[in-house]
XYZ file of C-alpha atoms in Angstrom:
325
model
C -23.313 -28.449 -4.604
C -25.698 -25.652 -5.677
C -22.865 -23.088 -5.648
C -20.605 -25.392 -7.685
C -23.392 -25.748 -10.243
C -23.691 -21.931 -10.457
C -19.931 -21.605 -10.972
C -20.106 -24.185 -13.774
C -22.972 -22.440 -15.607
C -20.860 -20.282 -17.983
C -18.555 -23.219 -18.827
C -21.011 -26.142 -18.851
C -20.496 -26.937 -22.552
C -16.696 -26.821 -22.190
C -16.744 -29.036 -19.085
C -18.839 -31.685 -20.864
C -16.505 -31.747 -23.861
C -13.501 -31.711 -21.510
C -14.692 -34.937 -19.834
C -14.521 -36.898 -23.086
C -11.181 -35.329 -24.060
C -9.776 -36.102 -20.604
C -10.935 -39.716 -20.834
C -9.246 -40.010 -24.253
C -6.005 -38.498 -22.902
C -5.733 -41.387 -20.409
C -6.191 -44.226 -22.928
C -3.592 -46.980 -23.208
C -2.925 -50.297 -24.965
C -2.776 -52.061 -21.588
C -6.106 -53.463 -20.394
C -5.156 -53.224 -16.700
C -4.279 -49.525 -17.083
C -7.564 -48.807 -18.860
C -9.486 -50.560 -16.090
C -7.747 -48.425 -13.445
C -8.096 -45.122 -15.342
C -11.805 -45.898 -15.938
C -12.140 -46.334 -12.168
C -10.388 -42.984 -11.599
C -12.497 -41.048 -14.136
C -15.760 -42.353 -12.694
C -14.857 -41.195 -9.183
C -13.911 -37.636 -9.979
C -14.427 -34.793 -7.501
C -15.865 -31.338 -8.155
C -13.241 -30.714 -10.890
C -12.375 -27.270 -9.544
C -9.035 -27.236 -11.364
C -10.343 -27.522 -14.939
C -13.086 -25.050 -13.948
C -10.406 -22.478 -13.087
C -8.689 -23.113 -16.462
C -11.852 -22.562 -18.527
C -13.168 -19.575 -16.549
C -9.839 -17.711 -16.765
C -9.535 -18.430 -20.513
C -13.109 -17.335 -21.273
C -12.807 -14.176 -19.169
C -9.748 -13.097 -21.184
C -10.927 -14.172 -24.630
C -14.485 -12.856 -25.033
C -16.033 -16.128 -23.914
C -14.016 -18.269 -26.341
C -11.652 -21.178 -25.661
C -9.399 -23.159 -28.019
C -7.802 -26.589 -28.226
C -4.872 -25.361 -26.097
C -7.332 -24.555 -23.307
C -8.652 -28.125 -23.391
C -5.110 -29.497 -23.398
C -4.159 -27.236 -20.491
C -7.147 -28.475 -18.482
C -6.333 -32.114 -19.332
C -2.651 -31.718 -18.427
C -3.434 -30.182 -15.038
C -5.991 -32.899 -14.261
C -3.607 -35.691 -15.339
C -0.792 -34.287 -13.189
C -3.124 -33.623 -10.248
C -4.523 -37.170 -10.444
C -0.988 -38.582 -10.581
C -0.047 -36.699 -7.396
C -3.187 -37.954 -5.603
C -2.414 -41.577 -6.538
C 1.163 -41.168 -5.274
C -0.026 -39.332 -2.120
C -2.274 -42.248 -1.180
C 0.721 -44.592 -1.404
C 2.916 -42.271 0.693
C 0.157 -41.745 3.296
C -0.813 -45.445 3.264
C -4.382 -44.255 2.701
C -7.047 -46.784 1.717
C -9.777 -44.298 0.876
C -10.072 -41.345 -1.502
C -13.351 -39.330 -1.578
C -15.137 -42.180 0.181
C -14.022 -44.814 -2.364
C -11.150 -47.281 -2.179
C -7.842 -45.778 -3.315
C -5.829 -47.274 -6.176
C -3.224 -48.712 -3.780
C -5.981 -50.329 -1.681
C -7.421 -52.128 -4.710
C -4.309 -52.834 -6.790
C -1.445 -52.526 -4.253
C 1.388 -49.992 -4.013
C 3.565 -51.094 -6.939
C 0.735 -50.742 -9.463
C -0.412 -47.440 -7.886
C 3.085 -45.909 -8.223
C 3.321 -47.057 -11.848
C -0.145 -45.670 -12.642
C 0.884 -42.327 -11.119
C 4.044 -42.348 -13.265
C 1.968 -43.203 -16.352
C -0.472 -40.308 -15.760
C 2.436 -37.912 -15.196
C 4.099 -38.943 -18.466
C 0.764 -38.705 -20.352
C 0.384 -35.134 -19.124
C 3.906 -34.168 -20.192
C 3.547 -35.838 -23.606
C 0.196 -34.147 -24.257
C 2.015 -30.795 -24.075
C 5.140 -31.912 -25.964
C 3.232 -33.573 -28.828
C 1.414 -30.301 -29.560
C 4.377 -27.981 -28.953
C 2.728 -26.361 -25.922
C 6.077 -25.660 -24.265
C 4.787 -22.520 -22.510
C 2.025 -24.589 -20.879
C 4.511 -27.344 -20.056
C 6.770 -24.857 -18.269
C 3.886 -23.672 -16.062
C 2.919 -27.202 -15.034
C 6.537 -28.375 -14.563
C 7.249 -25.496 -12.154
C 4.091 -26.460 -10.215
C 5.180 -30.119 -9.923
C 8.630 -29.096 -8.681
C 7.163 -26.724 -6.096
C 4.620 -29.282 -4.860
C 7.413 -31.776 -4.222
C 9.528 -29.150 -2.437
C 6.552 -28.065 -0.319
C 5.806 -31.620 0.810
C 9.450 -32.239 1.724
C 9.723 -28.909 3.552
C 6.642 -29.835 5.596
C 8.106 -33.251 6.477
C 11.410 -31.642 7.500
C 9.671 -29.075 9.717
C 7.281 -31.625 11.268
C 10.286 -33.478 12.666
C 11.541 -30.438 14.564
C 8.329 -28.387 14.997
C 10.392 -25.193 14.553
C 8.006 -23.544 12.123
C 7.384 -19.805 11.769
C 4.375 -18.228 10.096
C 6.508 -17.294 7.067
C 7.703 -20.884 6.631
C 4.087 -22.079 6.951
C 3.100 -19.740 4.083
C 6.017 -21.067 2.019
C 4.818 -24.635 2.614
C 1.184 -24.034 1.660
C 2.150 -21.816 -1.280
C 4.190 -24.679 -2.730
C 2.091 -27.607 -1.552
C -1.422 -26.380 -2.371
C -1.545 -22.913 -3.914
C 0.942 -23.584 -6.709
C -1.390 -26.054 -8.450
C -4.376 -23.671 -8.412
C -2.023 -20.886 -9.551
C -0.927 -23.131 -12.442
C -4.577 -23.758 -13.446
C -5.300 -20.048 -13.717
C -2.003 -19.310 -15.498
C -2.677 -22.177 -17.950
C -6.130 -20.803 -18.741
C -4.680 -17.336 -19.397
C -1.667 -18.653 -21.330
C -3.820 -20.874 -23.576
C -5.561 -17.809 -25.059
C -3.123 -14.932 -24.345
C 0.386 -16.456 -24.479
C 3.156 -14.121 -23.348
C 0.754 -11.490 -21.945
C 0.917 -9.904 -18.485
C -2.467 -11.549 -17.815
C -0.687 -14.896 -17.343
C 1.153 -13.592 -14.263
C -1.937 -11.745 -12.966
C -3.982 -14.929 -13.062
C -1.148 -16.993 -11.605
C -1.212 -14.627 -8.618
C -5.007 -14.795 -8.481
C -4.832 -18.607 -8.306
C -2.100 -18.449 -5.669
C -4.200 -16.229 -3.388
C -7.172 -18.581 -3.873
C -4.990 -21.575 -3.022
C -3.633 -19.938 0.139
C -7.181 -19.208 1.349
C -8.214 -22.769 0.403
C -5.471 -24.359 2.529
C -6.113 -22.171 5.581
C -9.785 -23.182 5.344
C -8.649 -26.817 5.363
C -6.575 -26.120 8.489
C -9.673 -24.780 10.229
C -11.649 -27.952 9.540
C -9.264 -29.835 11.832
C -10.639 -27.802 14.731
C -14.277 -28.395 13.846
C -14.549 -24.700 13.029
C -17.832 -23.106 11.942
C -20.070 -25.980 13.021
C -18.493 -28.428 10.570
C -19.049 -31.059 13.233
C -16.678 -32.649 15.701
C -13.030 -31.568 15.632
C -10.878 -34.225 13.979
C -7.418 -33.346 15.267
C -5.942 -35.299 12.336
C -3.337 -32.604 11.619
C -2.207 -32.702 15.260
C -1.982 -36.516 15.177
C 0.170 -36.239 12.037
C 2.304 -33.472 13.606
C 1.289 -31.026 10.868
C 1.868 -27.459 11.966
C -1.152 -25.427 10.856
C -1.768 -21.679 11.145
C -4.016 -21.692 14.273
C -1.418 -23.749 16.174
C 1.561 -21.723 14.899
C -0.055 -18.441 15.937
C -0.754 -19.687 19.461
C 2.734 -21.232 19.783
C 4.285 -17.883 18.927
C 2.063 -15.971 21.357
C 2.050 -17.995 24.572
C 4.377 -18.360 27.585
C 7.452 -20.612 27.494
C 5.760 -23.074 29.848
C 2.645 -23.284 27.613
C 4.838 -23.574 24.521
C 6.710 -26.535 26.047
C 3.404 -28.220 26.891
C 2.050 -27.650 23.361
C 5.186 -28.936 21.612
C 5.374 -31.942 23.941
C 1.673 -32.680 23.274
C 2.077 -32.556 19.488
C 5.376 -34.445 19.487
C 4.854 -37.143 22.094
C 1.125 -37.366 22.871
C -0.449 -36.904 19.440
C -2.221 -40.291 19.639
C -3.758 -39.510 23.040
C -7.354 -38.440 22.270
C -7.781 -36.556 25.547
C -4.527 -34.628 25.048
C -5.403 -33.786 21.416
C -8.771 -32.423 22.613
C -6.949 -30.286 25.183
C -4.670 -28.878 22.465
C -7.690 -28.074 20.259
C -9.436 -26.274 23.172
C -6.246 -24.369 24.070
C -5.742 -23.187 20.470
C -9.390 -22.085 20.249
C -9.293 -20.242 23.593
C -6.115 -18.368 22.635
C -7.608 -17.004 19.409
C -5.805 -19.314 16.987
C -8.906 -19.879 14.869
C -9.916 -16.212 14.751
C -6.403 -15.301 13.649
C -6.390 -17.955 10.888
C -9.818 -16.791 9.648
C -8.565 -13.174 9.459
C -5.531 -14.245 7.372
C -7.721 -16.408 5.099
C -9.970 -13.395 4.412
C -6.925 -11.251 3.520
C -5.955 -13.766 0.798
C -9.573 -13.860 -0.397
C -9.671 -10.050 -0.740
C -6.329 -10.021 -2.586
C -7.725 -12.515 -5.117
C -10.955 -10.544 -5.614
C -9.029 -7.277 -6.033
C -7.100 -8.720 -9.007
C -10.386 -9.496 -10.792
C -11.555 -5.871 -10.462
C -9.177 -4.894 -13.284
C -11.341 -6.850 -15.757
C -14.769 -5.815 -17.080
C -17.820 -7.467 -15.467
C -18.920 -10.717 -17.154
C -20.501 -14.046 -16.263
C -16.964 -15.513 -16.153
C -15.695 -12.897 -13.733
C -18.806 -13.404 -11.577
C -18.211 -17.179 -11.581
C -14.574 -16.677 -10.505
C -15.700 -14.334 -7.718
C -18.210 -16.965 -6.652
C -15.405 -19.553 -6.707
C -13.221 -17.414 -4.412
C -16.081 -16.988 -1.949
C -16.914 -20.694 -2.151
C -13.310 -21.579 -1.248
C -13.616 -19.797 2.122
C -17.279 -20.571 2.834
C -17.389 -24.287 1.912
C -18.478 -26.735 4.573
C -16.096 -29.557 3.660
């Protein structure tokens, strides 16, 4: 957490004020809703998304933010929270960050409605203040996230995934939200400028690196601990596996596909797949691709003068690929 604290240093004041504004943006006349949103707010994660919004805005605006920046950060967090609540229902997950999920405590129907409520609150926050440029950025992200999830489900059924399709999936599923955060930060202070697209790309590269790092955790990479094999059990095609599938013999390919498709609940077989992917250089290949995305993100920042905000964003990019969980 020390690195996260360092990243937060130049935006500490903004993050504290953001917390109260975010809490206010969730308020409702329904006691049950307020009880659930209070539960959500008190179990927040590292809040990387609002951090991206504030750092990008401050970098571009001589260390200043405005009310649009706060609204942008609130909108992205409302939408992100809504997608997490819905994801837990879809995945039938009872835990989120070590705590009970909304669907585990209040059942699926209420969880879906709470997700819908948070989504509408986010959209209305933009509409009520005429932030249509910010609304466009977030709406595109929501559409792409949905498409990415559905594309992944479609491909998991047939396991016919190429590296390019994998990049399409993670770009839409994961990177698009981080890209939206950075674009929102830029757009809140420099609407209509070329910086908005530059920072959208910066966020996209960060998000791509972030997802590949997540893929590596499934193999217990870099002494994270024991391999989990969860992605294999769920028939998710990740970069280490895709690379090996595309670079092995037909016989090995048949064995791999059969293992993932028909023996994904067999612990011994999953372990064999993990070992095979490691031995054939799947992890090394994924790490090399992750570092390419990291360098692309850092290169975009070089166009801006050095500042504590640029340093914090550079630290954030490095943290994304070096984190231990």
